[in-house]
PDB file of C-alpha atoms in Angstrom:
ATOM      1  CA  MET A   1      17.689 -56.933-140.081  1.00 51.00           C
ATOM      2  CA  ARG A   2      21.152 -55.238-140.195  1.00 62.00           C
ATOM      3  CA  TYR A   3      21.796 -51.717-141.885  1.00 67.00           C
ATOM      4  CA  LYS A   4      24.499 -52.847-144.781  1.00 79.00           C
ATOM      5  CA  ASN A   5      26.345 -50.368-146.554  1.00 87.00           C
ATOM      6  CA  ALA A   6      27.003 -49.353-149.991  1.00 90.00           C
ATOM      7  CA  ILE A   7      30.240 -52.355-150.553  1.00 92.00           C
ATOM      8  CA  GLU A   8      28.236 -54.687-148.050  1.00 92.00           C
ATOM      9  CA  GLN A   9      24.900 -55.084-150.555  1.00 92.00           C
ATOM     10  CA  LEU A  10      26.947 -54.619-153.577  1.00 93.00           C
ATOM     11  CA  LEU A  11      29.074 -58.071-152.211  1.00 92.00           C
ATOM     12  CA  ASP A  12      25.821 -59.695-151.062  1.00 91.00           C
ATOM     13  CA  GLU A  13      24.559 -62.333-154.178  1.00 88.00           C
ATOM     14  CA  ASP A  14      20.981 -61.872-152.289  1.00 89.00           C
ATOM     15  CA  ASN A  15      20.960 -58.314-152.391  1.00 87.00           C
ATOM     16  CA  GLN A  16      17.574 -56.581-153.984  1.00 87.00           C
ATOM     17  CA  GLU A  17      17.397 -54.028-152.547  1.00 89.00           C
ATOM     18  CA  THR A  18      18.208 -50.096-154.137  1.00 92.00           C
ATOM     19  CA  VAL A  19      21.516 -48.911-153.029  1.00 92.00           C
ATOM     20  CA  TYR A  20      21.945 -45.584-152.234  1.00 91.00           C
ATOM     21  CA  LEU A  21      25.268 -43.398-152.866  1.00 90.00           C
ATOM     22  CA  LYS A  22      25.892 -39.685-151.379  1.00 84.00           C
ATOM     23  CA  SER A  23      27.280 -38.002-154.018  1.00 79.00           C
ATOM     24  CA  ASP A  24      30.976 -36.427-153.944  1.00 74.00           C
ATOM     25  CA  LYS A  25      29.671 -33.076-155.653  1.00 78.00           C
ATOM     26  CA  ASP A  26      26.650 -32.332-153.457  1.00 86.00           C
ATOM     27  CA  GLY A  27      26.459 -34.725-150.832  1.00 82.00           C
ATOM     28  CA  SER A  28      22.981 -35.140-152.515  1.00 85.00           C
ATOM     29  CA  ILE A  29      21.936 -39.581-151.955  1.00 90.00           C
ATOM     30  CA  GLN A  30      21.195 -41.048-155.263  1.00 90.00           C
ATOM     31  CA  PRO A  31      18.871 -44.215-155.287  1.00 93.00           C
ATOM     32  CA  PHE A  32      20.895 -46.893-157.299  1.00 93.00           C
ATOM     33  CA  GLU A  33      19.977 -50.315-158.871  1.00 93.00           C
ATOM     34  CA  GLN A  34      23.328 -52.875-159.548  1.00 93.00           C
ATOM     35  CA  MET A  35      23.509 -54.868-162.722  1.00 91.00           C
ATOM     36  CA  ALA A  36      26.610 -56.423-161.634  1.00 92.00           C
ATOM     37  CA  LEU A  37      30.006 -56.868-159.758  1.00 95.00           C
ATOM     38  CA  VAL A  38      33.128 -57.222-162.833  1.00 96.00           C
ATOM     39  CA  ALA A  39      36.847 -58.411-162.497  1.00 96.00           C
ATOM     40  CA  TYR A  40      38.523 -57.421-164.318  1.00 96.00           C
ATOM     41  CA  ASP A  41      42.819 -56.478-164.243  1.00 95.00           C
ATOM     42  CA  LYS A  42      43.326 -57.364-160.294  1.00 96.00           C
ATOM     43  CA  LYS A  43      40.120 -55.064-158.899  1.00 97.00           C
ATOM     44  CA  LEU A  44      36.401 -55.360-158.404  1.00 97.00           C
ATOM     45  CA  TYR A  45      34.172 -53.129-160.465  1.00 98.00           C
ATOM     46  CA  ALA A  46      29.807 -53.076-160.090  1.00 97.00           C
ATOM     47  CA  ILE A  47      27.474 -51.938-162.946  1.00 95.00           C
ATOM     48  CA  LEU A  48      24.994 -49.460-161.654  1.00 95.00           C
ATOM     49  CA  VAL A  49      21.761 -47.925-162.892  1.00 93.00           C
ATOM     50  CA  ARG A  50      19.880 -44.345-161.512  1.00 91.00           C
ATOM     51  CA  LYS A  51      17.198 -46.024-160.400  1.00 91.00           C
ATOM     52  CA  GLU A  52      15.388 -43.983-162.232  1.00 89.00           C
ATOM     53  CA  ASP A  53      16.295 -44.796-165.938  1.00 88.00           C
ATOM     54  CA  PHE A  54      16.325 -48.680-164.108  1.00 89.00           C
ATOM     55  CA  ASP A  55      12.499 -47.318-163.757  1.00 86.00           C
ATOM     56  CA  ASN A  56      12.479 -46.407-167.251  1.00 86.00           C
ATOM     57  CA  GLY A  57      13.526 -49.302-169.139  1.00 81.00           C
ATOM     58  CA  ASN A  58      16.698 -47.151-169.919  1.00 77.00           C
ATOM     59  CA  LEU A  59      20.011 -49.777-169.385  1.00 71.00           C
ATOM     60  CA  GLU A  60      21.661 -49.392-172.508  1.00 70.00           C
ATOM     61  CA  SER A  61      22.988 -45.747-172.271  1.00 71.00           C
ATOM     62  CA  SER A  62      22.960 -45.551-167.953  1.00 81.00           C
ATOM     63  CA  GLY A  63      25.490 -47.648-166.734  1.00 90.00           C
ATOM     64  CA  ILE A  64      27.770 -46.187-164.655  1.00 94.00           C
ATOM     65  CA  VAL A  65      30.871 -47.655-163.386  1.00 97.00           C
ATOM     66  CA  PHE A  66      32.469 -47.966-159.964  1.00 97.00           C
ATOM     67  CA  GLU A  67      35.702 -49.702-159.147  1.00 97.00           C
ATOM     68  CA  VAL A  68      34.442 -51.280-155.357  1.00 97.00           C
ATOM     69  CA  ASP A  69      37.704 -49.768-152.854  1.00 95.00           C
ATOM     70  CA  GLU A  70      36.284 -52.580-150.074  1.00 92.00           C
ATOM     71  CA  LYS A  71      39.660 -51.695-147.897  1.00 93.00           C
ATOM     72  CA  ASN A  72      38.356 -48.140-147.714  1.00 92.00           C
ATOM     73  CA  GLN A  73      35.017 -49.420-147.748  1.00 90.00           C
ATOM     74  CA  LYS A  74      33.586 -46.860-150.669  1.00 91.00           C
ATOM     75  CA  LEU A  75      32.727 -46.798-155.026  1.00 94.00           C
ATOM     76  CA  ASN A  76      34.732 -44.411-156.548  1.00 94.00           C
ATOM     77  CA  GLU A  77      33.195 -43.883-160.109  1.00 94.00           C
ATOM     78  CA  VAL A  78      36.154 -44.658-163.181  1.00 97.00           C
ATOM     79  CA  VAL A  79      36.268 -42.083-165.175  1.00 96.00           C
ATOM     80  CA  ASP A  80      39.147 -43.862-167.557  1.00 97.00           C
ATOM     81  CA  ASP A  81      36.997 -44.369-171.411  1.00 96.00           C
ATOM     82  CA  ASN A  82      39.055 -47.983-171.520  1.00 97.00           C
ATOM     83  CA  VAL A  83      38.415 -49.335-168.348  1.00 97.00           C
ATOM     84  CA  ILE A  84      35.057 -48.691-168.124  1.00 96.00           C
ATOM     85  CA  PHE A  85      35.076 -49.679-171.531  1.00 96.00           C
ATOM     86  CA  GLU A  86      37.057 -53.418-170.806  1.00 97.00           C
ATOM     87  CA  VAL A  87      33.900 -53.941-167.614  1.00 97.00           C
ATOM     88  CA  PHE A  88      31.494 -53.560-170.253  1.00 94.00           C
ATOM     89  CA  ASP A  89      32.663 -55.830-172.622  1.00 95.00           C
ATOM     90  CA  LEU A  90      33.939 -58.303-169.256  1.00 95.00           C
ATOM     91  CA  TYR A  91      29.002 -57.822-168.728  1.00 93.00           C
ATOM     92  CA  ASP A  92      28.420 -58.801-172.262  1.00 92.00           C
ATOM     93  CA  LYS A  93      30.165 -61.705-172.285  1.00 92.00           C
ATOM     94  CA  MET A  94      29.275 -63.102-168.613  1.00 89.00           C
ATOM     95  CA  PHE A  95      25.150 -61.934-169.974  1.00 84.00           C
ATOM     96  CA  GLU A  96      26.002 -64.310-173.324  1.00 87.00           C
ATOM     97  CA  GLU A  97      27.334 -67.264-171.286  1.00 86.00           C
ATOM     98  CA  GLY A  98      24.528 -66.926-168.556  1.00 80.00           C
ATOM     99  CA  ASP A  99      25.954 -65.986-165.597  1.00 70.00           C
ATOM    100  CA  ILE A 100      24.462 -62.738-164.656  1.00 66.00           C
TER     101      ILE A 100
END
């Protein structure tokens, strides 16, 4: 099996593996589970939940939104509340329509 970086994992519809991200703050490796990919304002966003919260069923308030930067192969945590709310609104609509 070939190693896939986090971006490749997120874009692979068949991927069921835990996504590991390196923290910019302290360099630690954190495990996440993917909730969804959401297109908004001509950009792609990933909603991820820390593995510990996912395993404990704490999904409601644990989602973190990352902008997917395919060109630089990076995930950038979104801090703009307006973007976060829009991405979660779109996620809710996708969930209601059964697209997730």
